[in-house]
Tab-separated table of C-alpha atoms in Angstrom:
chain	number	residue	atom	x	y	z
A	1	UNK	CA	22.559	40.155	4.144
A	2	UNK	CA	24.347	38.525	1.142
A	3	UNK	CA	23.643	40.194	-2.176
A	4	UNK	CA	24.517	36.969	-4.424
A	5	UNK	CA	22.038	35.042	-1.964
A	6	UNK	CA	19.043	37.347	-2.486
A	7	UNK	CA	19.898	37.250	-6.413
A	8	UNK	CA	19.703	33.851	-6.583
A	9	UNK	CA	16.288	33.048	-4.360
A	10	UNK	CA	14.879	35.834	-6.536
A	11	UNK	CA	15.919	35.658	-9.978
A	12	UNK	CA	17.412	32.151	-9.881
A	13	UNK	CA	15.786	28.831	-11.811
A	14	UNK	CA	15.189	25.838	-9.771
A	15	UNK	CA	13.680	25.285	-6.243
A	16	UNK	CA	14.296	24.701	-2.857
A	17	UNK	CA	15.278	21.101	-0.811
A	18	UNK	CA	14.096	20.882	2.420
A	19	UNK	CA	16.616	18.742	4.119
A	20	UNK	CA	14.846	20.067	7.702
A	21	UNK	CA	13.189	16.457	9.288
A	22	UNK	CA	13.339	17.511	12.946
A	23	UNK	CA	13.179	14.785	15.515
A	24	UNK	CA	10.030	13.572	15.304
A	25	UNK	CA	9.635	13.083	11.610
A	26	UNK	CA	13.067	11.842	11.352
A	27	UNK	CA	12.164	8.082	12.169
A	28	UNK	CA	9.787	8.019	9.404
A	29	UNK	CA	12.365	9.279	7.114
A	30	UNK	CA	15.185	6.834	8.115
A	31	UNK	CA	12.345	4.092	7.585
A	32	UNK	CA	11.710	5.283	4.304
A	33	UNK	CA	14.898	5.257	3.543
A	34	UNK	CA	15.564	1.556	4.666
A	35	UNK	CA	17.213	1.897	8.298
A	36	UNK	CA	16.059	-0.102	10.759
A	37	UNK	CA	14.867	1.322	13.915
A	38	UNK	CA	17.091	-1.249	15.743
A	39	UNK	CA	20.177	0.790	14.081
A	40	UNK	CA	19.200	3.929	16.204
A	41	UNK	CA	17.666	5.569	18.952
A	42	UNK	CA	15.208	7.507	19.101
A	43	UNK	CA	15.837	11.067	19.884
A	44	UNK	CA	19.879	10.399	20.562
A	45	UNK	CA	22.608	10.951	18.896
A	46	UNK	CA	22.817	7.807	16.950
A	47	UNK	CA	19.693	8.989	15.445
A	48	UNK	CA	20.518	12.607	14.221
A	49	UNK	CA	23.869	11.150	12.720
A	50	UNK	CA	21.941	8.441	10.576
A	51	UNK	CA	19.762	11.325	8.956
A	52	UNK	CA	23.159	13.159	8.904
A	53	UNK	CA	24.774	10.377	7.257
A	54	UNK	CA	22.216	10.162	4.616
A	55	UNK	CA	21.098	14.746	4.214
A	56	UNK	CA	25.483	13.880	3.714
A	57	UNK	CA	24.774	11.587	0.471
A	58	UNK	CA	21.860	13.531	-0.893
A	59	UNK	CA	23.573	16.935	-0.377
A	60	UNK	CA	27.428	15.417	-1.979
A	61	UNK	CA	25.657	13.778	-4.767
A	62	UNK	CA	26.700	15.071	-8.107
A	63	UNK	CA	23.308	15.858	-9.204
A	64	UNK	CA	22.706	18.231	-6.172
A	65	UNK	CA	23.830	21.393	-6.991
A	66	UNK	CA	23.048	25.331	-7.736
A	67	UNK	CA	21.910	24.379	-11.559
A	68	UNK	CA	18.601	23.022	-10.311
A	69	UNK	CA	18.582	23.601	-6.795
A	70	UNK	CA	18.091	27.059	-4.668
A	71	UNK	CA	18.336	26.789	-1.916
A	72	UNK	CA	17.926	23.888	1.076
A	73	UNK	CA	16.130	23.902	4.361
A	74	UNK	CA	18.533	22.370	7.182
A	75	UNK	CA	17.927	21.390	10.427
A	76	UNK	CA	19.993	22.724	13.374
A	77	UNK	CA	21.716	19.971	14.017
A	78	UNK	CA	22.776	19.650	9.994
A	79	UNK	CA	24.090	23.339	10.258
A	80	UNK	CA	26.041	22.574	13.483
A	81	UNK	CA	27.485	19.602	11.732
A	82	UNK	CA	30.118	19.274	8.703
A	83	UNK	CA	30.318	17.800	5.117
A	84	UNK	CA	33.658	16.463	4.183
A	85	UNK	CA	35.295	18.435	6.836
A	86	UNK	CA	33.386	21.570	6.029
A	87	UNK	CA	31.032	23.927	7.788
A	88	UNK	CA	27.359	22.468	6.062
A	89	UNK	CA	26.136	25.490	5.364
A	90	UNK	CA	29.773	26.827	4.345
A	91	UNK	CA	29.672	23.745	1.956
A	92	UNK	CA	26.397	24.289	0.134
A	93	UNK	CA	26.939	28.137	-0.564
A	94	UNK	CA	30.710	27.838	-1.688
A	95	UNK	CA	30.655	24.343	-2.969
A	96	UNK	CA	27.379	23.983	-4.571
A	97	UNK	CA	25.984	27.016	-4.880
A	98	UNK	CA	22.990	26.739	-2.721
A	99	UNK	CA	21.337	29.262	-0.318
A	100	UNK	CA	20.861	27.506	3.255
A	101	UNK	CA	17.613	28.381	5.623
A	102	UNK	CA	17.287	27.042	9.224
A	103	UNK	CA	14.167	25.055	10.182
A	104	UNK	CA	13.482	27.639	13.988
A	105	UNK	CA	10.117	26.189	14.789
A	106	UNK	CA	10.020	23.850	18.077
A	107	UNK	CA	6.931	21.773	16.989
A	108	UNK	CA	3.160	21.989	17.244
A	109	UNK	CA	0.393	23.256	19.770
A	110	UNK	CA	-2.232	20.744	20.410
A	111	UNK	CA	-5.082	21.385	18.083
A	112	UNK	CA	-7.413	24.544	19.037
A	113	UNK	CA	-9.617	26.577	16.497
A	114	UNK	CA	-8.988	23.958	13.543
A	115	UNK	CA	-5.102	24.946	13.969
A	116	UNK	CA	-1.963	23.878	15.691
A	117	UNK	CA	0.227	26.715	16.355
A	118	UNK	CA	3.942	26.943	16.971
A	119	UNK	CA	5.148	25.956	20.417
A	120	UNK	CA	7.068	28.983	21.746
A	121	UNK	CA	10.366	29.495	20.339
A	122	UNK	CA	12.359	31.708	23.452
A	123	UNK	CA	15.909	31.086	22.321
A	124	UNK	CA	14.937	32.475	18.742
A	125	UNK	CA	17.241	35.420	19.048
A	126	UNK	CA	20.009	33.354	19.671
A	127	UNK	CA	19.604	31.133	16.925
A	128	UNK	CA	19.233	33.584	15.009
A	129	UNK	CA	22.726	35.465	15.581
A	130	UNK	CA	24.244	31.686	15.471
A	131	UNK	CA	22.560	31.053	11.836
A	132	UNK	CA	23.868	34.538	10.689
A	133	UNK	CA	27.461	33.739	11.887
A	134	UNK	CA	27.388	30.650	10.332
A	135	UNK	CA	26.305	32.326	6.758
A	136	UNK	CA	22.519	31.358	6.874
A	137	UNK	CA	20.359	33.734	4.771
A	138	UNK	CA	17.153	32.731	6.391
A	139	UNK	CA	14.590	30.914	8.580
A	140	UNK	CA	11.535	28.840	8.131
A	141	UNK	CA	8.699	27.806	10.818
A	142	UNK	CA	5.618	25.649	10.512
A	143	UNK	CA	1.836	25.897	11.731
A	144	UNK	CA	-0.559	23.248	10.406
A	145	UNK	CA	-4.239	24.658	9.135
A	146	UNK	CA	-6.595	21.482	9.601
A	147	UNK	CA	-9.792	23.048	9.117
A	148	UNK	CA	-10.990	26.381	8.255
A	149	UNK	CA	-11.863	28.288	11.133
A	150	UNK	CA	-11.402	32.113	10.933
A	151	UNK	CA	-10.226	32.545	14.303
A	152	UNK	CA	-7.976	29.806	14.294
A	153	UNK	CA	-6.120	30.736	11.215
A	154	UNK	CA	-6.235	34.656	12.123
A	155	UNK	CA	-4.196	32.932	14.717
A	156	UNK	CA	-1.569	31.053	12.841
A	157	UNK	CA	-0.989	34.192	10.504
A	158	UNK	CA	-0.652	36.498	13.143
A	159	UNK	CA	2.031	34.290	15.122
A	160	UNK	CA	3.639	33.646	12.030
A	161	UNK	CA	4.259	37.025	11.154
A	162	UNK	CA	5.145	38.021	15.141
A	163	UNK	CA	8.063	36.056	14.842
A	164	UNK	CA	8.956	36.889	11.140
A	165	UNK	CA	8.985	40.567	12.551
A	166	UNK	CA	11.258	39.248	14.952
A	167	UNK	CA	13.955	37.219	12.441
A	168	UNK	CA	13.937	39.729	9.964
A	169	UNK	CA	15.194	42.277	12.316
A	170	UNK	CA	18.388	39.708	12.601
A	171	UNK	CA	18.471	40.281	8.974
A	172	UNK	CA	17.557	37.173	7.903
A	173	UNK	CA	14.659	36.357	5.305
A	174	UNK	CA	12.093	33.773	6.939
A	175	UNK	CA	9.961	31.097	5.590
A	176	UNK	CA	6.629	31.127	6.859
A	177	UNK	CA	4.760	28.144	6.382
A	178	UNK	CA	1.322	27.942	7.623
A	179	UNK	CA	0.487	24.156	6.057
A	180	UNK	CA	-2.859	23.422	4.970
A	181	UNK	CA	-3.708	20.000	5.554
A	182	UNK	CA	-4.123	17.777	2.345
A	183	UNK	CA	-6.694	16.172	4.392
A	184	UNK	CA	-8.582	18.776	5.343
A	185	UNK	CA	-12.322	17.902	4.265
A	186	UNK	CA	-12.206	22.439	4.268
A	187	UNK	CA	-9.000	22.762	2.481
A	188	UNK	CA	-10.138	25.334	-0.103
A	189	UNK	CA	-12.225	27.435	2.114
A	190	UNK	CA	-9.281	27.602	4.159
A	191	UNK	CA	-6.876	28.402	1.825
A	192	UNK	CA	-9.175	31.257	0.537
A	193	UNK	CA	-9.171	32.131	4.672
A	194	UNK	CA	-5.418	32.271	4.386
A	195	UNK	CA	-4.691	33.954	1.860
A	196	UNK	CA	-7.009	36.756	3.269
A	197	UNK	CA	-5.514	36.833	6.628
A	198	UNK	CA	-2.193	36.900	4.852
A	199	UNK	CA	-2.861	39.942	2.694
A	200	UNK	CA	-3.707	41.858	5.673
A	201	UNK	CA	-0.718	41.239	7.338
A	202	UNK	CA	0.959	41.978	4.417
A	203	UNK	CA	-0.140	46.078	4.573
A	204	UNK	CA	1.366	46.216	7.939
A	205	UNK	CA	4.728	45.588	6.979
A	206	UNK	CA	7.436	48.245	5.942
A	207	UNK	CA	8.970	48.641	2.504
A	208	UNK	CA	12.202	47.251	3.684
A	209	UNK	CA	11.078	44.350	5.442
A	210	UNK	CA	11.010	40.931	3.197
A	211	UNK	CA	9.793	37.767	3.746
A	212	UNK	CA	9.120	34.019	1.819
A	213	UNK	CA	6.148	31.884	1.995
A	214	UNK	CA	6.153	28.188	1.882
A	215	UNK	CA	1.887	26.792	1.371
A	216	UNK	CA	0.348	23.945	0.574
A	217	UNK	CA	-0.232	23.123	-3.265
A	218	UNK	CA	-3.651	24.545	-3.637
A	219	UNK	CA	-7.062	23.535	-4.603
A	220	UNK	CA	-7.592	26.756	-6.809
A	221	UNK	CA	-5.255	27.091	-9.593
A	222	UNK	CA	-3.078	30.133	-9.053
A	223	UNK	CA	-4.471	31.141	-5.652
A	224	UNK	CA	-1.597	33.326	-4.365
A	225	UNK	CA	-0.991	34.616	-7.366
A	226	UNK	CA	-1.540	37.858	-5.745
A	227	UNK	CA	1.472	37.050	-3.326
A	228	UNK	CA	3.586	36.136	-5.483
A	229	UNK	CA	3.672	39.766	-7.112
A	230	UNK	CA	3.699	41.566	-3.730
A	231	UNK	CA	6.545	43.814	-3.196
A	232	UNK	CA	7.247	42.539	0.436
A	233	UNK	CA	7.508	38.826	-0.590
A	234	UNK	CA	10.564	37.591	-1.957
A	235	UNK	CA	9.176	34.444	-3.114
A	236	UNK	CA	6.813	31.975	-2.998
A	237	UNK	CA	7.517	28.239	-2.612
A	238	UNK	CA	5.407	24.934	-2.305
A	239	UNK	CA	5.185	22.025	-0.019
A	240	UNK	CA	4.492	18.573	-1.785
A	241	UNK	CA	2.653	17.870	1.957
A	242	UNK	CA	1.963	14.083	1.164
A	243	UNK	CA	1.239	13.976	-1.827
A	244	UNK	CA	3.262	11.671	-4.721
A	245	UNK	CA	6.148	13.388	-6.403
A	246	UNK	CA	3.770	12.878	-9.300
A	247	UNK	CA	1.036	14.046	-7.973
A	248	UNK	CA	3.255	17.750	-6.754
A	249	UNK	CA	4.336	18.439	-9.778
A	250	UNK	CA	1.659	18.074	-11.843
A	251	UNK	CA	-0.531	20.322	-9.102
A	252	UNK	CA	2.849	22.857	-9.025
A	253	UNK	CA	3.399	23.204	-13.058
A	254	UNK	CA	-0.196	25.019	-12.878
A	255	UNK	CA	0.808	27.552	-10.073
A	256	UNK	CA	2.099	30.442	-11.901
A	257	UNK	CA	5.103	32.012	-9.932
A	258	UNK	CA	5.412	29.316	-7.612
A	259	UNK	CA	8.230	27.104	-7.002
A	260	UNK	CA	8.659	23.564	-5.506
A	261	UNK	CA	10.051	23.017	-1.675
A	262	UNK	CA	9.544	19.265	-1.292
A	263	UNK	CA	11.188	16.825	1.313
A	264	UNK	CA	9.316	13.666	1.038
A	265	UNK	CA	8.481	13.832	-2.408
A	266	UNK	CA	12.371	14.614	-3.273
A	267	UNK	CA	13.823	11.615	-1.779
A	268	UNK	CA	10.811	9.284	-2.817
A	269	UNK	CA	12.861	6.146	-3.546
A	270	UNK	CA	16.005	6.971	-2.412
A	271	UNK	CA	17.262	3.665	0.123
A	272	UNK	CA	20.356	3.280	1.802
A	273	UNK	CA	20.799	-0.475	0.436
A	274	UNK	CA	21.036	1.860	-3.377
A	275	UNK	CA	24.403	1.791	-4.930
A	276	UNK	CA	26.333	4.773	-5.220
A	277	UNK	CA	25.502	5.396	-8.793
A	278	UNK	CA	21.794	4.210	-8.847
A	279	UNK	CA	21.504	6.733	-5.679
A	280	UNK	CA	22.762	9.417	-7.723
A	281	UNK	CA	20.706	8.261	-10.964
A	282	UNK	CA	17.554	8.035	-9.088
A	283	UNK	CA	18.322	11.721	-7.443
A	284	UNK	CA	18.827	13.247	-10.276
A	285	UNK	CA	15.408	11.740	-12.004
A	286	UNK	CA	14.139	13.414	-9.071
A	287	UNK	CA	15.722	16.339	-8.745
A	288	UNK	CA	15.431	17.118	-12.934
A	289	UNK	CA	11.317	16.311	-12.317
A	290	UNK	CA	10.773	18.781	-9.678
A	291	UNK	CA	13.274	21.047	-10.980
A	292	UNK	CA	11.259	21.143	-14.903
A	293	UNK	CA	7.790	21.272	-12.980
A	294	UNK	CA	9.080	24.737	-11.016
A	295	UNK	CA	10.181	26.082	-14.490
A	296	UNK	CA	7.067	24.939	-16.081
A	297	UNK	CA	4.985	27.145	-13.209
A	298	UNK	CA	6.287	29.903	-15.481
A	299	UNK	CA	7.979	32.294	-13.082
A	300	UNK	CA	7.098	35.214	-13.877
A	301	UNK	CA	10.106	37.345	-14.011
A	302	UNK	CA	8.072	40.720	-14.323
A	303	UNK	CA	6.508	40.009	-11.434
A	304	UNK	CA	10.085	39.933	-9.673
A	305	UNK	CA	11.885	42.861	-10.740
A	306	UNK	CA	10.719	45.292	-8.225
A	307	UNK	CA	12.766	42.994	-5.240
């Protein structure tokens, strides 16, 4: 494992870009961003290099960079790929001075029990020891919470952590994200379920073995406070999860320890049609926003000095 890397996603200012819009959110985000859906097709190759062609502008802007920015969640395809003739991952750590994850998940479950688990993920070993080649110091994998049903989110947290077991054996620090709906008409009583199921988990791991969480903004100021302090958990980040940029940060700047990772609401008005400097300008508005409302959280660095 890289020393500088786990210095900087513990110690470090500044939050994490998820760059990681797998292929069935990616036509959304290429609408967003102003490309037609008769430039590309779904699911092929033309598709995966438009969102490469635009993850290439966001991640070689000027304003992206180490200052303000921790890390980045990539897809696989982005790490496979190259930026200016470099390795992407290879690129961010050496050239800007950010820590790359890998999105591992392959998608939702159906619902069941209020929850959508992770379809299976067999070849996880293997892109594991490919992300560690490539200088990836760790994972991150979905679930979606819609409503609060113990059962069903005793399941999420207990898949979540079965594979965490398994990536953090490659030596790799994982991500686990088990979303709470925004929509959820039970979103506090099952955040309060989560973070119970969580904490249990939590006593069964070893001294040696870390790992991140990524959750929804909460409805309870300062919910996982508690996490954030634990001695197992590197760090604790935040998903905007559809709400405004706005909106995020305002809900983030009260979450004490708690940092931003946002993908929708950190290219909210970013267009292809954009200029190269009003790209850049509106970036870095962006960027500087999410970047002030992580600091404003007010890390606490006591809490951190055990890792």
């Amino acid at each position: 494992m890289n020393t500088d890397m786990m210095k900087k996603v513990c110690h470090a200012d500044g939050f994490i870009a998820a760059l990681d819009q797998s292929g069935g959110s990616t036509p959304k985000a290429l609408k967003l961003y102003g490309i037609k859906d008769d430039e590309y097709e779904v699911g092929k190759p033309s598709m995966f290099d438009c969102i490469h062609k635009m993850r290439t502008r966001i991640m070689t802007s000027p304003s992206f960079n180490g200052n303000r920015i921790m890390g980045a969640i990539l897809f696989e395809d982005t790490m496979n790929r190259e930026i200016n003739g470099v390795p992407t991952t290879e690129f961010l750590w050496k050239e800007k001075n950010v820590v790359p994850f890998l999105k591992v998940d392959k998608g939702l479950e159906p619902e069941k029990d209020g929850v959508q688990l992770m379809k299976p993920i067999p070849e996880l070993n293997s892109m594991c020891d490919d992300a560690v080649a490539k200088g990836v110091f760790g994972t991150k994998m979905r679930s979606v919470i819609n409503f609060a049903n113990k059962e069903g989110i005793k399941a999420i947290v207990e898949q979540q952590f079965t594979y965490a077991k398994q990536i953090m054996s490659k030596g790799l620090i994982p991500i686990l994200e088990p979303e709470v709906d925004i929509k959820s008409p039970e979103k506090a009583e099952a955040e309060t379920l989560l973070r119970a199921e969580i904490m249990e988990n939590l006593k069964m791991l070893r001294d040696d073995q870390k790992l991140m969480f990524k959750l929804s903004l909460p409805d309870v100021d300062d919910l996982y406070e508690q996490l954030v302090g634990h001695p197992n958990v590197v760090r604790v980040v935040a998903l905007s999860g559809g709400y405004s940029r706005s909106e995020a940060n305002d809900i983030l700047a009260r979450q004490h320890g708690v940092v931003a990772s946002f993908s929708r609401a950190l290219t909210e008005g970013l267009r292809d049609d954009l200029t190269d400097e009003e790209f850049d300008a509106m970036l870095d508005r962006s960027i500087e926003e999410i970047f002030q409302a992580s600091k404003a959280s007010g890390v606490k660095k006591e809490l951190h000095t055990h890792k």
